[in-house]
Coordinates of C-alpha atoms in Angstrom, one line a residue:
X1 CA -5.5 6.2 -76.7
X2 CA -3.4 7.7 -73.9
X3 CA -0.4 8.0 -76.0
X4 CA -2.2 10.1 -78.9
X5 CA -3.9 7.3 -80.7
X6 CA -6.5 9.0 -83.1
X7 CA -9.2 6.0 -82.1
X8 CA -10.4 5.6 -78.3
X9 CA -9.2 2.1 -78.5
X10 CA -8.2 1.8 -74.7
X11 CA -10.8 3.3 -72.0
X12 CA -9.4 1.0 -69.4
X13 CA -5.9 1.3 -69.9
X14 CA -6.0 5.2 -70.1
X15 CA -8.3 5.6 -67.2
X16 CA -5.5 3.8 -65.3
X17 CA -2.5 5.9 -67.0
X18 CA -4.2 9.2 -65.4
X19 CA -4.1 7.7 -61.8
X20 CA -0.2 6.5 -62.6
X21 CA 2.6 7.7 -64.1
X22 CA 2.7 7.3 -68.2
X23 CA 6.0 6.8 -69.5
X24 CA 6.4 8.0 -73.1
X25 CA 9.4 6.3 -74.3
X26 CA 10.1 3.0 -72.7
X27 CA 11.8 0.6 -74.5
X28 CA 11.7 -3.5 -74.6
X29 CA 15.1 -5.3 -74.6
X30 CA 14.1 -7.5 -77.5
X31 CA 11.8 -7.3 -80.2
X32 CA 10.3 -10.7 -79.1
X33 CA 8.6 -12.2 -76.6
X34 CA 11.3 -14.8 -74.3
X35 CA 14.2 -12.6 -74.6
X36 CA 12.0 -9.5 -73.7
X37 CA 10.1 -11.1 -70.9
X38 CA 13.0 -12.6 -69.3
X39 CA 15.0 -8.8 -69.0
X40 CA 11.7 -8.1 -67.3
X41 CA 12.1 -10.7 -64.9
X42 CA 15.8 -11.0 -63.7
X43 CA 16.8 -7.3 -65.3
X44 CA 19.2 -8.6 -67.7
X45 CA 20.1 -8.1 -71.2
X46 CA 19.2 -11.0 -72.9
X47 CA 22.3 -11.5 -74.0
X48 CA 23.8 -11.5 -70.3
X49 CA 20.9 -13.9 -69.4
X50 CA 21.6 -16.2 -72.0
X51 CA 18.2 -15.9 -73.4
X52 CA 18.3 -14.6 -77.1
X53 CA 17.7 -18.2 -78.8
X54 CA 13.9 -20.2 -79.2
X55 CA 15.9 -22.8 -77.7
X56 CA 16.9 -21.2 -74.7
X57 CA 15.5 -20.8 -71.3
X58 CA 15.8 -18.4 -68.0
X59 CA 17.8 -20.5 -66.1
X60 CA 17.6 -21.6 -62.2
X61 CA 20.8 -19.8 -61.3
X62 CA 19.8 -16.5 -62.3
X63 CA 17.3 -14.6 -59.9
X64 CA 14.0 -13.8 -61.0
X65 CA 12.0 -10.8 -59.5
X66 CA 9.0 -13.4 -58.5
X67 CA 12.0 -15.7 -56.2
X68 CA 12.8 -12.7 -54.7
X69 CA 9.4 -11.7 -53.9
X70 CA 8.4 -14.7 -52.9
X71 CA 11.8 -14.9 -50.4
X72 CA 10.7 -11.9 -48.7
X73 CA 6.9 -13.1 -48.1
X74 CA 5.0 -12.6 -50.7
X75 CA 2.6 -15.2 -52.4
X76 CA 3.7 -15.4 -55.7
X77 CA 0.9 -15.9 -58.5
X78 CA 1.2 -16.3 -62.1
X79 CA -1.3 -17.0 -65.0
X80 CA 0.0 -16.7 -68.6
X81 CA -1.2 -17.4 -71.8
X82 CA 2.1 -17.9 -74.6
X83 CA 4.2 -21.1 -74.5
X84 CA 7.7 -19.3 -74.6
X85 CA 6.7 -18.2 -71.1
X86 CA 6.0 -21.5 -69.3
X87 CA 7.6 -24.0 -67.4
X88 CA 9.8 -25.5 -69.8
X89 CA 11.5 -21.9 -70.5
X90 CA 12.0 -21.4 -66.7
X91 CA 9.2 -18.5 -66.1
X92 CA 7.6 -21.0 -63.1
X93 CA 10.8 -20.2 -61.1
X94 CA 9.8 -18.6 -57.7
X95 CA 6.2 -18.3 -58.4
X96 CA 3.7 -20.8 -55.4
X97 CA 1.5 -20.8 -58.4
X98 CA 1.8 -21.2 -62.2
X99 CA -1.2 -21.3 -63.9
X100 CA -0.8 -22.6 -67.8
X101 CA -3.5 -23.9 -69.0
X102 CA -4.7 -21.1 -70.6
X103 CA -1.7 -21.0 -73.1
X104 CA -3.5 -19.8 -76.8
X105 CA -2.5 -20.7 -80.0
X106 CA -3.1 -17.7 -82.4
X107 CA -6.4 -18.3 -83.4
X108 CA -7.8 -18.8 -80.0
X109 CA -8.6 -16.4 -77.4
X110 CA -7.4 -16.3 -73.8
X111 CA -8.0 -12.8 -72.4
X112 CA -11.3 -13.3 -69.9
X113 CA -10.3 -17.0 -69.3
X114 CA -7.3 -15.2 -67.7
X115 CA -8.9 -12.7 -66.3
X116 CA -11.7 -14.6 -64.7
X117 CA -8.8 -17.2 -63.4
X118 CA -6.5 -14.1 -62.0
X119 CA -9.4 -12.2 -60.2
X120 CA -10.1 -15.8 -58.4
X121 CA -6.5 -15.8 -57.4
X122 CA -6.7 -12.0 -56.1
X123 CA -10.0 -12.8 -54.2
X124 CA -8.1 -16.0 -52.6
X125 CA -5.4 -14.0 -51.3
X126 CA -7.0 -10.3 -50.6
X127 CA -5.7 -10.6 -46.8
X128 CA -2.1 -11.0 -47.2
X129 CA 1.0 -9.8 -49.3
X130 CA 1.0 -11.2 -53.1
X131 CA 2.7 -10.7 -56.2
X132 CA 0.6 -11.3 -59.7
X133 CA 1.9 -11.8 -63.3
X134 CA -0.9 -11.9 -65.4
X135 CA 0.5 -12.3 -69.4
X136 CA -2.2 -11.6 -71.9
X137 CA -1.9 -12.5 -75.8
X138 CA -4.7 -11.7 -77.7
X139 CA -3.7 -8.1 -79.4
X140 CA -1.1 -10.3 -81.3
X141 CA -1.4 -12.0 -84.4
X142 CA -3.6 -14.0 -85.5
X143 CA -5.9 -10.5 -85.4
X144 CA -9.4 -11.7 -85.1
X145 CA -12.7 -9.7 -85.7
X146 CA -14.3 -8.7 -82.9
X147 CA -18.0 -8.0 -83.7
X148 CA -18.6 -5.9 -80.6
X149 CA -16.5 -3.4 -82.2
X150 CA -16.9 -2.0 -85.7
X151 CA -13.1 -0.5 -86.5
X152 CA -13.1 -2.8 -89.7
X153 CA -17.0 -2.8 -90.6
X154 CA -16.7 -0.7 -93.9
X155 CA -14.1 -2.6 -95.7
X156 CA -15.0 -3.9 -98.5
X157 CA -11.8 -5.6 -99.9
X158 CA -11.1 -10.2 -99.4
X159 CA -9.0 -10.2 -96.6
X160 CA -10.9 -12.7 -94.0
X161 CA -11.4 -11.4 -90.3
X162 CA -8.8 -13.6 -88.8
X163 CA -5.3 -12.7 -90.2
X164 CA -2.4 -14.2 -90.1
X165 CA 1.2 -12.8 -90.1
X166 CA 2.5 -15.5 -92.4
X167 CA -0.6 -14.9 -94.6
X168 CA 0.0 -11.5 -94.6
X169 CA 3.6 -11.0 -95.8
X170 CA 2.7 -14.0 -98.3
X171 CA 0.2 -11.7 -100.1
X172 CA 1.8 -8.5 -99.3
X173 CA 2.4 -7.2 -102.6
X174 CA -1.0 -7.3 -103.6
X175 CA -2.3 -5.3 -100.6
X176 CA -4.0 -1.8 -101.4
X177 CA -3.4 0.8 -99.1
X178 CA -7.6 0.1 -97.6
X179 CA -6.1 -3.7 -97.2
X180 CA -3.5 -2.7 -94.5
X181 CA -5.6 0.1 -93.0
X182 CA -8.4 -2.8 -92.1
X183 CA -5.6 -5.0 -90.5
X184 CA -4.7 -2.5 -88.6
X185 CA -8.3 -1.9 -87.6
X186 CA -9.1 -5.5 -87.0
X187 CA -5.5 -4.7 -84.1
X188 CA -7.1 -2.2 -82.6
X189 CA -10.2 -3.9 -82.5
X190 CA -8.0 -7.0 -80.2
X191 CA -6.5 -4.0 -78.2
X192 CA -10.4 -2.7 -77.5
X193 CA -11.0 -6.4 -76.5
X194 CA -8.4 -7.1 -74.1
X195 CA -8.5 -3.3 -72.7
X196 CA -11.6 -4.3 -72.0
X197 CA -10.8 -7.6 -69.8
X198 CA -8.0 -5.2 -68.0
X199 CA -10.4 -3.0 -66.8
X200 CA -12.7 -6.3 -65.5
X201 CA -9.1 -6.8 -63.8
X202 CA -8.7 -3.4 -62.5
X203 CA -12.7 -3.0 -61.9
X204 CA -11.7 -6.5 -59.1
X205 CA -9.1 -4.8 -57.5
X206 CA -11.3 -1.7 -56.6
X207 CA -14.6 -3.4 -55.9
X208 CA -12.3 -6.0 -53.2
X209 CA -10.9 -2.8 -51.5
X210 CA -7.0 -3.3 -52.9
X211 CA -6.8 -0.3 -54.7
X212 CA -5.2 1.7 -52.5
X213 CA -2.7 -0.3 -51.7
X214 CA -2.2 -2.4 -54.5
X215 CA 0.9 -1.5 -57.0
X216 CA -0.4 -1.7 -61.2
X217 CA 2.4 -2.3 -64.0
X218 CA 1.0 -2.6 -67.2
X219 CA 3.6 -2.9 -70.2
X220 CA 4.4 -5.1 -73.3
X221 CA 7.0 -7.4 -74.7
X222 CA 7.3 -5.9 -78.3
X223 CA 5.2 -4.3 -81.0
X224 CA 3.7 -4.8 -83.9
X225 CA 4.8 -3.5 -87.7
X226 CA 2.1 -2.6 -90.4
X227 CA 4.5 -2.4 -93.1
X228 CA 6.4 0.3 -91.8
X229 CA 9.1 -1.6 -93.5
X230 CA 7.2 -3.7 -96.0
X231 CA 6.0 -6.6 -93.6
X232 CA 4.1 -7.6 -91.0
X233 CA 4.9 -9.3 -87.6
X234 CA 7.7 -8.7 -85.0
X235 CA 11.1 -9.9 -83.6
X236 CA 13.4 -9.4 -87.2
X237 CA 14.3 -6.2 -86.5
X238 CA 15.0 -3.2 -83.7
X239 CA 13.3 -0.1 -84.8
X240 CA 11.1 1.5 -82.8
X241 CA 7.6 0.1 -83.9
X242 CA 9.2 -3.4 -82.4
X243 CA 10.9 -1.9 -79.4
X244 CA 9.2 1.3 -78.4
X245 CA 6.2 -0.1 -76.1
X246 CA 3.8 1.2 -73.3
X247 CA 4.1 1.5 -69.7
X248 CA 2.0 2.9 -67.0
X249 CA 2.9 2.5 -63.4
X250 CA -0.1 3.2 -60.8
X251 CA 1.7 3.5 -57.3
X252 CA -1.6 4.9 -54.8
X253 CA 0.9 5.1 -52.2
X254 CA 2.5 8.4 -53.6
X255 CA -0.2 11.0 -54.7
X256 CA 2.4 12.8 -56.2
X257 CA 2.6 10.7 -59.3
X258 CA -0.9 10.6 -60.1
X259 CA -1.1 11.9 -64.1
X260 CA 2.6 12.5 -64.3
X261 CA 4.6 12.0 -67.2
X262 CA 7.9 11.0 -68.3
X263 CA 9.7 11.6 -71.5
X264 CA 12.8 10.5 -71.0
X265 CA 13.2 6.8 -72.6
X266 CA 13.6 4.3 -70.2
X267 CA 14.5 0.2 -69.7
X268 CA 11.5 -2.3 -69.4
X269 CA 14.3 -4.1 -67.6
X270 CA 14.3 -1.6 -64.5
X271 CA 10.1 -3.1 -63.6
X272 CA 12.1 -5.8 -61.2
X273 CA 14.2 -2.6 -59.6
X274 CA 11.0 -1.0 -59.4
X275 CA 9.4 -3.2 -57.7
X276 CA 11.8 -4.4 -55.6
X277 CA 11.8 -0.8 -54.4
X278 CA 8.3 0.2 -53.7
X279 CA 8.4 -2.9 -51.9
X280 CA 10.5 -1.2 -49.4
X281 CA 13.3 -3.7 -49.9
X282 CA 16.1 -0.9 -50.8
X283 CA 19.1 -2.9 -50.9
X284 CA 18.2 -5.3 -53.7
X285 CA 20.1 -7.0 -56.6
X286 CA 18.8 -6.0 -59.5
X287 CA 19.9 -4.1 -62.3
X288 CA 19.0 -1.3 -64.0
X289 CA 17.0 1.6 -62.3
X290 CA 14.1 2.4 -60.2
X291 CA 11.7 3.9 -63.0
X292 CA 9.8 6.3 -60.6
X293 CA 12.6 7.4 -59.6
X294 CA 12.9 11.1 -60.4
X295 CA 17.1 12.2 -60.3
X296 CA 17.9 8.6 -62.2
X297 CA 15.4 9.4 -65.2
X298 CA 17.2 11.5 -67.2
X299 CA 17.9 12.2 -71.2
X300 CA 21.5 10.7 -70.8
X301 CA 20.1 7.2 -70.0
X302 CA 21.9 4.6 -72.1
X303 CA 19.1 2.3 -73.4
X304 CA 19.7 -1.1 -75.1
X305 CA 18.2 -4.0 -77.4
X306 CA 19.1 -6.8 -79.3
X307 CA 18.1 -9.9 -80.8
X308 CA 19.2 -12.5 -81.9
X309 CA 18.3 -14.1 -85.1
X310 CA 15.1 -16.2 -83.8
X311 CA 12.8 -14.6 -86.9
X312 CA 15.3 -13.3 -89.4
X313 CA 18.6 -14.7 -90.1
X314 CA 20.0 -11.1 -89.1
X315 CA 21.4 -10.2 -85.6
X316 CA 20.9 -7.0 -84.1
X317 CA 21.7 -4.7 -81.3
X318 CA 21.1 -1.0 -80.4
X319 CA 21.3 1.3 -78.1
X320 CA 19.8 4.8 -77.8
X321 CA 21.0 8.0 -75.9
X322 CA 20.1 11.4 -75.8
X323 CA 17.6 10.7 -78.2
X324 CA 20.6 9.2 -80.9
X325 CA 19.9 5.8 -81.8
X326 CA 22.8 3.5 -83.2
X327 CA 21.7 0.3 -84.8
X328 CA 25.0 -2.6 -85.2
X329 CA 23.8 -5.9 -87.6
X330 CA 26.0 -8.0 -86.4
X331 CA 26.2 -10.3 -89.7
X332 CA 27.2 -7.9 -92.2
X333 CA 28.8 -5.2 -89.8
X334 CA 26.5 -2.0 -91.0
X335 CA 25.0 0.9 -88.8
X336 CA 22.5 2.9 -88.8
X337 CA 22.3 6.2 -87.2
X338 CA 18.7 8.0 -86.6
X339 CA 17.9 11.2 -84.5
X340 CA 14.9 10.1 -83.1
X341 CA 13.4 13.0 -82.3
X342 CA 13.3 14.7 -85.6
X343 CA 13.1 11.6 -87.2
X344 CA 10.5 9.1 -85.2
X345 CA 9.9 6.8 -87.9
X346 CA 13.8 5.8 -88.5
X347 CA 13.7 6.9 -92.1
X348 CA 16.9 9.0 -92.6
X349 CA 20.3 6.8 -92.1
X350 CA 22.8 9.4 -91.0
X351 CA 25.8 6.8 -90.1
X352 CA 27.2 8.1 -93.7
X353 CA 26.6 11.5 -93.4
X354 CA 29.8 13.3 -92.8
X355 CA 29.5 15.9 -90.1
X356 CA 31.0 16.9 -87.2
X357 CA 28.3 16.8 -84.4
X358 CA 27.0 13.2 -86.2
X359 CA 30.4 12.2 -86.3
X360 CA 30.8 12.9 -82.3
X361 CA 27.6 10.8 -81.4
X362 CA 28.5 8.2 -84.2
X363 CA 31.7 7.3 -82.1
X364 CA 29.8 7.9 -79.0
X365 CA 27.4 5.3 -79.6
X366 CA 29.7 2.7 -81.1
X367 CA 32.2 3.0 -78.5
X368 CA 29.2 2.4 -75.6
X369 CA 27.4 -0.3 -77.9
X370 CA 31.1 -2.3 -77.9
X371 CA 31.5 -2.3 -74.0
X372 CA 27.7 -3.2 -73.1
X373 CA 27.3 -6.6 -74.1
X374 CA 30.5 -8.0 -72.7
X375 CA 29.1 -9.0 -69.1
X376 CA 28.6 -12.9 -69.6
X377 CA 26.1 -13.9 -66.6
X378 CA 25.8 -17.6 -67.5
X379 CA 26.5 -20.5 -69.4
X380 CA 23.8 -20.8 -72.3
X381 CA 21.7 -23.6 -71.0
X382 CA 18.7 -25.7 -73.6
X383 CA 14.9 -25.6 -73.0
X384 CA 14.0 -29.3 -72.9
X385 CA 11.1 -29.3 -75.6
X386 CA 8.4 -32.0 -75.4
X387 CA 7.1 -33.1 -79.0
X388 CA 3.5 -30.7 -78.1
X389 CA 6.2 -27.7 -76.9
X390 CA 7.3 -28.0 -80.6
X391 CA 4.2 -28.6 -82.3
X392 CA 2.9 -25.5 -80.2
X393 CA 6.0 -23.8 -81.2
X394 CA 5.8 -24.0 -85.1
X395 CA 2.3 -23.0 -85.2
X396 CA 2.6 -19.8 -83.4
X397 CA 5.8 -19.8 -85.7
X398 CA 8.5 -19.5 -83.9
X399 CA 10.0 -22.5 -85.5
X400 CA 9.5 -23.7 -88.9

């Protein structure tokens, strides 16, 4: 809702984005979820971090923002809800607890399990110093009915209430316009659900007395697309219905960024700086930028993203700047230019338009998108799949 949303899908989350700072264009460094979630965690490209493949892990060399934490005395919690966030993919590094159990598959839900389980875990440690991941996974496909809300109540077409990705684009040529209008009711009705369980979350935190000194992050690995471009899902491609995702830091220990607002695009990547920060330790070693603060948020930050093949043969990178956005497939060697402010949906390709001022950025944003990805961190190191990692694995699809 807070970002314009013509449906009040999100109560919770907005009530929260008034007391923090909103940031209206911050972008994800993947279009899926392991690549995404480990730049969150040790402030890496994936490519730098080695984590672009399904078959790839955060490995035990790299620091994560939870070891660090946890080095400088903080009691480290995680509960988490997707498999290609566990153990086996090296998300359990630094953390004195990593709860799993509630990993979903699509058709199940996990949001007030977790929520119930992570609340526990704050009222267990309310008298000292602690650092909580908690991952949520139900506004993601499958989208499930939730009766509680009525967003898809007047359709009258066959689509069932639980809906499937792979269902989806295997019928989507004989979708209607009302057809993809109630899936993407049904989503908002699985936002309204979990927004719900966040507030339950945030409701704890006030009601035990931690709200004024407690530090809230709430962002997301990817989006969604609704046919945007004739599908339905996430991780095949890099335009901004993939890649352009929320964030709303609440910091109650500077007044001064209650309501506030930033426009300029920023790097999910720059959460562990952030934190690291407002944590007082200064002189950290993460990457990236400290997104509250002011003189390093500017219009000439360089943002990237890229992926690498996992859900379309296709690999990908961009990079934005100055509200230009340059898009390299890497297979076939094609750009695409967009100015993203004029043209927010992506849908005019200026890379062949010759002009001088599109010509400058063109060769701006090729020369920066060559240099950027050349910084090799580690070796590429295999996540050691048990036969129910894979089984879990092919139904939420990430493998056939």
């Amino acid at each position: 809702g807070v970002y314009g949303h013509k449906r009040n899908t999100s109560p919770y989350i907005d009530k929260l984005a008034e007391k923090g700072v909103l940031f209206e264009n911050a972008v994800s460094q993947a279009s899926w979820t392991l690549p995404s979630m480990a730049s969150m965690h040790t402030s890496l490209y994936p490519s730098e971090a080695k984590t672009r493949s399904i078959k790839s892990n955060v490995k035990n060399k790299l620091l994560t923002l939870p070891e660090y934490m946890k080095n400088n005395f903080y009691n480290t919690i995680a509960v988490i809800s997707n498999i290609v966030v566990s153990r086996v993919y090296g998300f359990s590094q630094g953390f004195n607890i990593f709860n799993q159990e509630y990993i979903a598959e699509h058709n199940e839900l996990s949001a007030e399990s977790i929520t119930n389980q992570a609340i526990q875990y704050i009222s267990q440690n309310k008298d000292s110093k602690f650092f909580l991941w908690v991952h949520y996974f139900d506004p993601h496909h499958n989208y499930k009915n939730h009766l509680e809300f009525d967003y898809g109540d007047e359709y009258t077409g066959d689509l069932p209430d639980n809906l499937d990705n792979k269902y989806l684009n295997k019928i989507k040529s004989s979708l209607d316009k009302q057809d993809i209008e109630y899936v993407k009711n049904i989503y908002d009705e699985e936002i309204s659900y979990n927004d719900k369980y966040i507030g339950e979350l945030i409701d704890a935190i006030n009601n035990l007395g931690l709200d004024q000194d407690t530090i809230i992050i709430l962002t997301s690995d990817h989006g969604e697309e609704f046919m945007e471009r004739s599908k339905f899902g996430h991780g095949g491609t890099l335009y901004q219905e993939l890649i352009h995702v929320p964030l709303i830091i609440y910091n109650p220990l500077d007044a001064n960024t209650m309501g506030k607002r930033v426009k300029e695009y920023v790097e999910i990547r720059g959460i562990a700086k952030t934190i690291s920060e407002l944590s007082g330790f200064e002189e950290n070693p993460f990457e990236g930028i400290n997104l509250l603060d002011n003189e390093k948020n500017s219009p000439e930050n360089i943002i990237f993203s890229e992926i690498d093949g996992v859900i379309e043969i296709t690999r990908r990178k961009t990079i934005i700047y100055n509200n230009w956005k340059l898009i390299q497939n890497i297979d076939d060697q094609t750009f695409e230019l967009y100015k993203i402010d004029s043209d927010p949906g992506e849908k005019i390709n200026l890379f062949t338009k010759d002009k001088e001022e599109i010509n400058i950025q063109k060769e701006k944003l090729q020369a920066m998108l060559s240099v950027v990805f050349e910084n090799d961190i580690t070796e590429s190191e295999k996540a050691k799949l048990s036969t129910e990692d894979i089984r879990q694995l092919k139904a939420l699809g990430y493998i056939q």
